[in-house]
Coordinates of C-alpha atoms and ligand atoms in Angstrom, one line a residue:
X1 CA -22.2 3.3 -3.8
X2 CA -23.2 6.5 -2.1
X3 CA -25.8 5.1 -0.2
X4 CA -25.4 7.0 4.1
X5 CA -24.0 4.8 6.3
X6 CA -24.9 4.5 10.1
X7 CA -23.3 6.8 12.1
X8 CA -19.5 4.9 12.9
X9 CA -20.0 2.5 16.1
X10 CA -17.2 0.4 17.3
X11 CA -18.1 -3.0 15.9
X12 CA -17.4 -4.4 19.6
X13 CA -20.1 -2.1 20.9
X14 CA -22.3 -3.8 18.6
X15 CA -21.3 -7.5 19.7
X16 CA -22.1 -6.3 23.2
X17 CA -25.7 -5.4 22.6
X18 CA -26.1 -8.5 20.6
X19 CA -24.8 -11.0 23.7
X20 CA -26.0 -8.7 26.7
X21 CA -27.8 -10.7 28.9
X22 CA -26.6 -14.1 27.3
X23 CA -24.6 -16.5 29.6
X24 CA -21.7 -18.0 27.7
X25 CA -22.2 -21.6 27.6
X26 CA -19.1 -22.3 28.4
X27 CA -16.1 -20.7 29.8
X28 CA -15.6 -17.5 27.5
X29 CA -12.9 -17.3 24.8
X30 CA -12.5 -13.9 23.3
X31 CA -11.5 -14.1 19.4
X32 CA -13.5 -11.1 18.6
X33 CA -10.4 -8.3 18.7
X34 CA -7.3 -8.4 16.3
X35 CA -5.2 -7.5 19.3
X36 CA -2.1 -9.9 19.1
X37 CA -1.5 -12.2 22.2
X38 CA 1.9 -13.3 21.6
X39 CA 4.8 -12.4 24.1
X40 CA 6.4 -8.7 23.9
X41 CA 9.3 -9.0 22.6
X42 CA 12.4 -9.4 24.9
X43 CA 14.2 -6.1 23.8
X44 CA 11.5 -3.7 24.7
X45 CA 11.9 -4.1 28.4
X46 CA 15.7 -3.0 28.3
X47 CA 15.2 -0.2 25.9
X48 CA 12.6 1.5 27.7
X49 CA 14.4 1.2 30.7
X50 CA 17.7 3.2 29.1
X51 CA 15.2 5.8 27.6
X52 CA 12.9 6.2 31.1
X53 CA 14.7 9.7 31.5
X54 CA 13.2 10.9 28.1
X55 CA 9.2 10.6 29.5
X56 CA 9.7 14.4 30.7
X57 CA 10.4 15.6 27.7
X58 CA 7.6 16.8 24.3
X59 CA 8.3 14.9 22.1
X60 CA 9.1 17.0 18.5
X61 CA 6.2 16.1 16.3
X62 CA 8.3 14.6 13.2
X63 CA 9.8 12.1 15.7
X64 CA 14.0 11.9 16.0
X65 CA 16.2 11.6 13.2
X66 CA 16.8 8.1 14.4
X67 CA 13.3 7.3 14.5
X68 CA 12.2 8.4 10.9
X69 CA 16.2 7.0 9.9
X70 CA 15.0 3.3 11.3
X71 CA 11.1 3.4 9.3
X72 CA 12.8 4.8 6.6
X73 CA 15.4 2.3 6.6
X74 CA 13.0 -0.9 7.2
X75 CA 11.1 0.6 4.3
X76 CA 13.7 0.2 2.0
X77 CA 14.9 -3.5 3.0
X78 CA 11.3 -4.5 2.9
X79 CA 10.2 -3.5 0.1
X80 CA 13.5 -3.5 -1.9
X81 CA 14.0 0.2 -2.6
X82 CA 16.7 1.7 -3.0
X83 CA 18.7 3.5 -0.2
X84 CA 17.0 7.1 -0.4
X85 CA 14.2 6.7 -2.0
X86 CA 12.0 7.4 1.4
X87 CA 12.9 11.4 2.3
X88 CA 14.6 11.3 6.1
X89 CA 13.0 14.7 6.8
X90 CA 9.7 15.0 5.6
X91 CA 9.0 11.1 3.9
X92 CA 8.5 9.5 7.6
X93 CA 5.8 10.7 10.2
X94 CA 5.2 9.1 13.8
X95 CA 2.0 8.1 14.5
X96 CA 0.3 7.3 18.0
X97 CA -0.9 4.0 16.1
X98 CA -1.8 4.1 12.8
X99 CA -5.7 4.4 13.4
X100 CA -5.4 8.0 14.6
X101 CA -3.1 8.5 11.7
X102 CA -5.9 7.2 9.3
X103 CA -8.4 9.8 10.5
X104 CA -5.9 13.0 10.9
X105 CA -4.8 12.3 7.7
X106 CA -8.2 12.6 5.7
X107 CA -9.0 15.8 7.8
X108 CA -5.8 17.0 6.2
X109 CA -6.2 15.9 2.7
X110 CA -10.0 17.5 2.8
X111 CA -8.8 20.5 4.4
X112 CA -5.6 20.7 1.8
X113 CA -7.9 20.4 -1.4
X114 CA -9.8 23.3 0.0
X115 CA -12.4 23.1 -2.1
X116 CA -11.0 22.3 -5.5
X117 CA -13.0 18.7 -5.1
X118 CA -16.1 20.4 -4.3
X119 CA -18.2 21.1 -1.6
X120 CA -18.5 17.7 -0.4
X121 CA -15.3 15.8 -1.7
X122 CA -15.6 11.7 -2.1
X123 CA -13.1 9.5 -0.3
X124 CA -13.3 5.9 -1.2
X125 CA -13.4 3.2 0.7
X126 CA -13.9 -0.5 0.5
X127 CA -16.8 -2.6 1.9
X128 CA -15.9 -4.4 4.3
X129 CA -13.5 -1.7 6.0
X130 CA -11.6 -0.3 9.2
X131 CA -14.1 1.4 11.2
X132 CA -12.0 4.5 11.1
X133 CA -11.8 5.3 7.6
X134 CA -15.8 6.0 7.4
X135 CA -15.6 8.0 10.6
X136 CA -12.7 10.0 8.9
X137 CA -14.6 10.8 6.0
X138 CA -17.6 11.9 8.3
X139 CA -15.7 14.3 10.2
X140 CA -14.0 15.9 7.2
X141 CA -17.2 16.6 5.9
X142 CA -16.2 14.0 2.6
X143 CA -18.8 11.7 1.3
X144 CA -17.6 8.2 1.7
X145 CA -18.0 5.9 -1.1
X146 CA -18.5 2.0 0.0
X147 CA -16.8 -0.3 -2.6
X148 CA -17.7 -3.6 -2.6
X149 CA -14.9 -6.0 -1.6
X150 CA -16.5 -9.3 -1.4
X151 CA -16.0 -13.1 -3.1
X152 CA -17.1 -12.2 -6.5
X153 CA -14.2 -9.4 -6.0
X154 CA -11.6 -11.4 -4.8
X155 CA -12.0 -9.3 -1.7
X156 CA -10.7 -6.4 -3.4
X157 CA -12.1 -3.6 -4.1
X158 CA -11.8 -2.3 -7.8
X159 CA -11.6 1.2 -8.0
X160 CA -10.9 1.5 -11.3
X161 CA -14.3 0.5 -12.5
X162 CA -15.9 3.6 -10.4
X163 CA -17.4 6.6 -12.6
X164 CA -14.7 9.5 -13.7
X165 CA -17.1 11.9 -12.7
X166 CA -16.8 10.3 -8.9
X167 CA -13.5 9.9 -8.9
X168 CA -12.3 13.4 -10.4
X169 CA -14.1 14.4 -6.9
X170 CA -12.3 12.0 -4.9
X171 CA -9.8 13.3 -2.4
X172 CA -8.3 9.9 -1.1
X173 CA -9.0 6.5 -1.7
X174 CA -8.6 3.9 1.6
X175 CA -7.1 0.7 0.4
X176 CA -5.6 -2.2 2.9
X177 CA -3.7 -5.0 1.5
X178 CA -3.8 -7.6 3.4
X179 CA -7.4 -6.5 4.1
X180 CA -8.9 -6.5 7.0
X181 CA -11.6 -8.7 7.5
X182 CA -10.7 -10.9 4.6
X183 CA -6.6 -11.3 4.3
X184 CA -7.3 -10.7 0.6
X185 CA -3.7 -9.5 -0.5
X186 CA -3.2 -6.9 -3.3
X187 CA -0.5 -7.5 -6.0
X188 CA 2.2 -5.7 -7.5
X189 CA 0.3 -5.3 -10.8
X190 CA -2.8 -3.9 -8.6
X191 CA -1.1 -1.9 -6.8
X192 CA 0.6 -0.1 -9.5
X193 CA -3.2 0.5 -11.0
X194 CA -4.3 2.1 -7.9
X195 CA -1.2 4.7 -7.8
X196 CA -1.7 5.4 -11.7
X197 CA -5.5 5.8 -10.9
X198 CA -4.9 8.3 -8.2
X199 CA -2.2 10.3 -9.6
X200 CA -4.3 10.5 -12.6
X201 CA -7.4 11.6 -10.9
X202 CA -5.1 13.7 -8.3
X203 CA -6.1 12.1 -4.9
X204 CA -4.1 10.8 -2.2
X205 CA -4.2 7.0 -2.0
X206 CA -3.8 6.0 1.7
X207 CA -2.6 2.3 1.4
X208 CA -3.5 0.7 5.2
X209 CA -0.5 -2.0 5.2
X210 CA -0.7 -2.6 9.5
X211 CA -0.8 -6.3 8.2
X212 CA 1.9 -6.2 6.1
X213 CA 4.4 -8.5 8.4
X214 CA 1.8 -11.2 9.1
X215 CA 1.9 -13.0 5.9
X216 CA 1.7 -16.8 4.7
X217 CA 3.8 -18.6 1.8
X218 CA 4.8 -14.6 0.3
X219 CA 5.9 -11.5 1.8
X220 CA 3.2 -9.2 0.7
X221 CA 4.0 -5.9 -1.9
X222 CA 3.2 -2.7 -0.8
X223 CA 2.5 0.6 -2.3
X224 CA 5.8 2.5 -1.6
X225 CA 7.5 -0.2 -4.2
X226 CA 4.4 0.5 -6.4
X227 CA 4.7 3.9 -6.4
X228 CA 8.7 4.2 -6.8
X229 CA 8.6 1.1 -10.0
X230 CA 6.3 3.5 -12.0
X231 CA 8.3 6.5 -11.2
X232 CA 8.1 9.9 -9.9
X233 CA 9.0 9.3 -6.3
X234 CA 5.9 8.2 -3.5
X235 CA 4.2 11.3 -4.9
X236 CA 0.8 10.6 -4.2
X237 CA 0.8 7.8 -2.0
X238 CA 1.0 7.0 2.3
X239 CA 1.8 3.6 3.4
X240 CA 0.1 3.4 6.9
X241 CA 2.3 0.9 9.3
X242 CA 2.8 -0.1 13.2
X243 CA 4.4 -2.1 15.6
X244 CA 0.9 -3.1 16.7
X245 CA 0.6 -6.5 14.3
X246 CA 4.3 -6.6 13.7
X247 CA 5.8 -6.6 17.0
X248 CA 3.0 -7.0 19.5
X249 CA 2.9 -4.0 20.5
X250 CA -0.6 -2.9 20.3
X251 CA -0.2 -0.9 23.8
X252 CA 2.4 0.8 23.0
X253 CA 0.2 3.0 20.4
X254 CA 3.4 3.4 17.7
X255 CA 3.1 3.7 13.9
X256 CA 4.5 5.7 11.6
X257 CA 3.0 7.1 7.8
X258 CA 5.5 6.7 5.0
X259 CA 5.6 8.4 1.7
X260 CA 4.8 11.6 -0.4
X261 CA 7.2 14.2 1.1
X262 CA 4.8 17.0 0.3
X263 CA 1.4 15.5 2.1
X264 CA 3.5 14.9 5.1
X265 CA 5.1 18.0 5.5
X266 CA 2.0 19.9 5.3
X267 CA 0.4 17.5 7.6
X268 CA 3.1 17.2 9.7
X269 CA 2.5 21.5 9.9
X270 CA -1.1 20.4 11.1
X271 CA -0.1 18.1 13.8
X272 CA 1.9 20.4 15.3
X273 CA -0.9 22.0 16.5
X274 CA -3.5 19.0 16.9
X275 CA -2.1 15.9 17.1
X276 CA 0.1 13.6 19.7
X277 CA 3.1 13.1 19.4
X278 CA 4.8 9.7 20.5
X279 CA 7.0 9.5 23.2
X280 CA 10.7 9.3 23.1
X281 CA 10.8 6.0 24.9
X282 CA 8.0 4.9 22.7
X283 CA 10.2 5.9 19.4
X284 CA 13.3 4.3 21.0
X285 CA 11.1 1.2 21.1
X286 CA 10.2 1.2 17.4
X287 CA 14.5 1.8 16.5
X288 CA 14.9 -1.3 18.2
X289 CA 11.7 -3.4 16.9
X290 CA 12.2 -2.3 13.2
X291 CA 16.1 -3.2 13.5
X292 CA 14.7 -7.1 14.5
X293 CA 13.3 -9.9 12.3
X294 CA 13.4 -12.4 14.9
X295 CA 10.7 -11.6 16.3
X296 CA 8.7 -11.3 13.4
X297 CA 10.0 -14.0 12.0
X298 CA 8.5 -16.2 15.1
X299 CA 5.5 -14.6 15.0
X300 CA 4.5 -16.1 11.6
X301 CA 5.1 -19.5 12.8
X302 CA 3.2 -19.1 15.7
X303 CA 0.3 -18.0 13.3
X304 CA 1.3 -20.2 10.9
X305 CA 0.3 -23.3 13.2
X306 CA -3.0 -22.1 14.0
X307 CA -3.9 -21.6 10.5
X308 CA -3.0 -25.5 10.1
X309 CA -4.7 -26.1 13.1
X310 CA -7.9 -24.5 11.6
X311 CA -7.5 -26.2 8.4
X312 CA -7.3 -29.4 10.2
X313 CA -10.4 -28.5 12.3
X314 CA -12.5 -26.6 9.6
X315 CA -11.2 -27.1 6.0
X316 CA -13.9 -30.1 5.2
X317 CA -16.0 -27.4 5.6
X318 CA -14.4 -24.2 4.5
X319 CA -11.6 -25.3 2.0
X320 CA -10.2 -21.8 1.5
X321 CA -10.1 -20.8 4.8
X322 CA -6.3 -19.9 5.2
X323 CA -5.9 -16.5 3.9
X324 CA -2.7 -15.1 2.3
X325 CA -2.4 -12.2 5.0
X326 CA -3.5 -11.1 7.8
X327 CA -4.3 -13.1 11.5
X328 CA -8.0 -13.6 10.9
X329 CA -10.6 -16.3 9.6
X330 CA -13.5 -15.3 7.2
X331 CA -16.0 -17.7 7.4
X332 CA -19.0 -17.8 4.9
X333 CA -21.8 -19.1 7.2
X334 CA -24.6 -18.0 4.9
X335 CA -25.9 -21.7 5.2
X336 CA -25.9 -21.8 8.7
X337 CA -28.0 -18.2 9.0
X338 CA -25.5 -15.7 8.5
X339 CA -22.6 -14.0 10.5
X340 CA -25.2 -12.3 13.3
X341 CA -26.8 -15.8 14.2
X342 CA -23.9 -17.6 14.3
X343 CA -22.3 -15.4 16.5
X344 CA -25.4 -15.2 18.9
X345 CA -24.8 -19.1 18.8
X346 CA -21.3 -19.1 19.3
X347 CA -21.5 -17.3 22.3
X348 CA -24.8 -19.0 24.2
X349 CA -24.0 -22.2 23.4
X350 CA -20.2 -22.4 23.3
X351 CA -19.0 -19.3 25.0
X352 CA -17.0 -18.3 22.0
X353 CA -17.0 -14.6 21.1
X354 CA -16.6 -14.0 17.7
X355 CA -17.8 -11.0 14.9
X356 CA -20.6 -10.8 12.8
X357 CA -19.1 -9.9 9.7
X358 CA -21.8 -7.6 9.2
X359 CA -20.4 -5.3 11.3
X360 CA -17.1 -4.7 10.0
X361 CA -18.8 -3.8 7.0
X362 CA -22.4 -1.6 5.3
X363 CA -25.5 -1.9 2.9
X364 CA -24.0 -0.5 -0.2
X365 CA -26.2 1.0 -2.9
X366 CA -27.0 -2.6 -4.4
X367 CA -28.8 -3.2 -1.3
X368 CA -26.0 -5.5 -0.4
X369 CA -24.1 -5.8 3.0
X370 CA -21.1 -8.2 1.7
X371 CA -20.3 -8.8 5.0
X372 CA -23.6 -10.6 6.2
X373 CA -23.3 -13.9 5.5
X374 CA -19.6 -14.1 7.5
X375 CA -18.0 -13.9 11.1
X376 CA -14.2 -13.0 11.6
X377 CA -12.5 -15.0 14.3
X378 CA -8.8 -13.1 15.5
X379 CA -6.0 -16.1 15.6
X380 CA -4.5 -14.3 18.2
X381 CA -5.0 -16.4 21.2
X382 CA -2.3 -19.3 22.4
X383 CA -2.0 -22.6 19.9
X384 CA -4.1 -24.3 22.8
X385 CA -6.8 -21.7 23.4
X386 CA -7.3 -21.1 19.1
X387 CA -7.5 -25.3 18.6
X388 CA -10.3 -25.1 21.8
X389 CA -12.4 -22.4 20.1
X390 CA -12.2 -23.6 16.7
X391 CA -13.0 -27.1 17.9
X392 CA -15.9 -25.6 19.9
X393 CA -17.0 -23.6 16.3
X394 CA -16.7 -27.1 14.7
X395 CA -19.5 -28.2 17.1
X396 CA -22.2 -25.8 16.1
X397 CA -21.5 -25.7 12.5
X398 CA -21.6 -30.0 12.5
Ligands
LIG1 C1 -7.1 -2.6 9.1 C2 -6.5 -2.0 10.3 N1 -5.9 -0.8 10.1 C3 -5.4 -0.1 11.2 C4 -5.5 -0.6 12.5 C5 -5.0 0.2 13.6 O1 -4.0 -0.3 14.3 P1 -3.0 0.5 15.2 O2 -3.7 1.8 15.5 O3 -2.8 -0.3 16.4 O4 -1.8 0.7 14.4 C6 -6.1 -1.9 12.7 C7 -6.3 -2.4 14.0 O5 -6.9 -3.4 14.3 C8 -6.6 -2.5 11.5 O6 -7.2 -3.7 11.7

C-alpha cells in the first residue's frame, strides 16, 4: 500500500523508449492516447467566432456567471438534482482541462489541512490510475497510497477496507468512475460509501468523472447525486468534468470542478494567484456544448459500433471485453506474455501502437503491479481505422 512509486513519467514517454528503434510492421495506427477523434462539433466554430473580441481580455478566475450558470445547470439535469442544489457563485470552478484541476486541487487540500493530517498527509489513490493524481500527491508533499483496482476488485478500488489509522491521515481520496484504464463503473450504493467514508474521516473525495458522458446500456451515477441523496449539501466532495471526452474538445483545454462551496472558494482564492484561467471564448464554447445532447448523443453510437466491432473481432477470446464506461479496451494478455510484450509485438509486427497496462499503473505493497498482465487500446479512431487495428491485434493473439 505505501510502497514509493517511480517518480511520475508520462506513460507515452515510456511506450516511446520501449518501440525506439523498432520499424512498425505495417503502416502505424496510433490507439495508444484517449484523445477522441470524432468531428468537433458544428456549433463551436460559430460561437468562437461571435466571442473572437473577448481573447484580449483576463479572464476572471471563477469563470462568468453564464459559464458556472450552464455547469451548474447540466449538473442538475444529469444527475437529477434539484434546481439549486450546485452553488452559482462558489459550487462551479473553470478548469484549463480537468488534469491541471486534479493536481491544483491536492496542492490546495494539503496546503488547507495545514498540518492537522500530519506532517506527511496520505491521499489515496487507486491502482491502475491517472498519471496526475500520483504526481499531485508528490508535489504536495502527501504520501500517496496505491489501492488495488484490479479483476478480483471489480476494478474498483475499496477504500473502505483501508486501516482507520491511514485514513484519519488522509487528506483526499482520488476516485474515477468510469475508471480509467478499466471502464469499471461505480454505483449509486458505492458511491454513497465513499462520501460517508470521507466525511467521516474528514477528507476531500475528488471523484474524476471526465468519462462520465461516454457510457454503454446506463448513464453512469456520479458523486454530486451521491453526495446530495445522503444529505448535507456536496460538502466534502468535487466532481472533476470536461468537454475533452464529452464534446471532443480535448484542444480546447475546458473543464470545470463542481461541488463543496467551501473547498472551491478557498481554492478558487489560490488560483487567483497561480492558476490559468480559461478564456472567454473558451467558456462561451462550454455554454454552448453543455446546452447540446446531440452531439453527445452521436458520440456514443459512434463508440457504440466499435465496441460491437471489437466484440465481433475479439470476444471468442476476451468475452467481457465491452466495458460499461469509458472509450477503451482492457485486455488480459497474461497468456500471451503480458501487456509490455504484446505491445512490443503489436507494434513490430503489426504497426499497431497500443499501452502496456503496466504503465498506467505501479507495484503496490503485495508486490503486485495489477496492470501487468494488460494493454489498453483508445476506441477513438474512425469505425474503419478501430476494425483494421483490432483485426490486425486479432492476428498476433491467433
Ligand atoms: C481519467 C482521466 N482523468 C482526467 C483526464 C484529463 O482530461 P482533460 O484534462 O482533458 O479534462 C484524462 C485524460 O485522458 C483521464 O483519462
Amino acid at each position: 500500500m505505501t510502497t514509493p512509486l517511480p517518480p511520475p513519467v508520462s506513460p507515452f514517454q515510456r511506450l516511446g523508449r520501449l518501440i525506439a528503434g523498432v520499424a512498425p510492421g505495417r503502416p502505424p495506427i496510433d490507439v495508444s492516447v484517449g484523445e477522441p477523434r470524432h468531428p468537433v462539433p458544428a456549433f463551436v466554430g460559430p460561437v468562437l467566432d461571435a466571442a473572437l473580441a473577448d481573447f484580449v481580455r483576463y479572464p476572471p478566475i471563477k469563470g462568468t456567471p453564464a459559464f458556472r450558470a450552464a455547469v451548474a445547470g447540466w449538473a442538475e439535469r444529469r444527475f437529477g438534482l434539484p434546481d439549486g442544489t450546485v452553488d452559482r457563485d462558489d459550487g462551479v470552478l473553470p478548469l484549463n482541462g480537468s488534469r491541471e484541476g486534479l493536481f491544483h486541487a491536492t496542492l490546495t487540500a494539503v496546503r488547507l489541512a495545514g498540518g492537522a493530517k500530519g506532517p506527511r498527509p496520505a491521499i489515496l489513490l487507486p491502482n491502475p490510475f491517472y498519471a496526475v493524481y500520483a504526481a499531485a500527491a508528490e508535489a504536495a508533499g502527501a504520501e500517496p497510497v496505491l489501492v488495488s483496482a484490479g479483476r478480483d476488485d471489480g476494478f474498483l478500488p475499496r477504500f473502505e477496507a483501508l486501516p482507520e489509522e491511514l485514513l484519519a491521515r488522509t487528506v483526499a481520496a482520488f476516485h474515477a468512475s468510469p475508471a480509467n484504464p478499466q471502464g469499471a463503473v461505480a454505483d449509486l450504493a458505492m458511491l454513497q460509501g465513499l462520501v460517508r467514508l470521507a466525511r467521516r474521516h474528514g477528507f476531500l473525495l475528488f471523484s474524476d468523472e471526465c468519462y462520465s458522458e461516454i457510457w454503454r446500456g446506463r448513464a453512469p451515477d456520479g458523486v454530486l447525486a451521491a453526495a446530495h441523496g445522503l444529505g448535507d449539501g456536496l460538502s466534502g466532495v468535487v466532481a472533476f468534468n470536461s468537454l475533452s471526452k464529452r464534446s471532443n474538445l480535448a484542444g480546447a483545454r475546458c473543464g470545470f470542478a463542481i461541488g463543496d462551496p467551501a473547498f472551491l472558494a478557498a481554492w478558487a482564492v489560490f488560483r487567483n494567484v497561480s492558476a490559468p484561467q480559461v478564456p472567454l471564448p473558451i467558456q462561451a464554447v462550454a455554454v454552448a456544448a453543455l446546452g447540446d445532447e446531440a452531439h453527445v448523443v452521436e458520440n456514443r453510437r459512434l463508440y457504440d459500433l466499435k465496441y460491437a466491432a471489437a466484440a465481433d473481432i475479439l470476444g471468442d477470446r476476451f468475452p467481457d471485453l465491452v466495458p460499461p464506461g469509458g472509450f477503451f479496451l482492457w485486455l488480459d494478455v497474461g497468456r500471451w506474455g503480458g501487456g509490455e510484450t504484446v505491445a512490443a509485438r503489436l507494434w513490430g509486427e503489426v504497426g499497431v501502437k497500443v499501452v502496456p497496462g503496466g504503465y498506467l499503473s505501479a507495484t503496490g505493497a503485495d508486490g503486485v503491479n495489477p496492470g501487468a498482465d494488460f494493454i489498453r487500446i483508445a476506441m477513438v479512431e474512425s469505425l474503419a481505422t478501430s476494425r483494421e487495428a483490432l483485426s490486425r491485434l486479432s492476428e498476433v493473439l491467433s
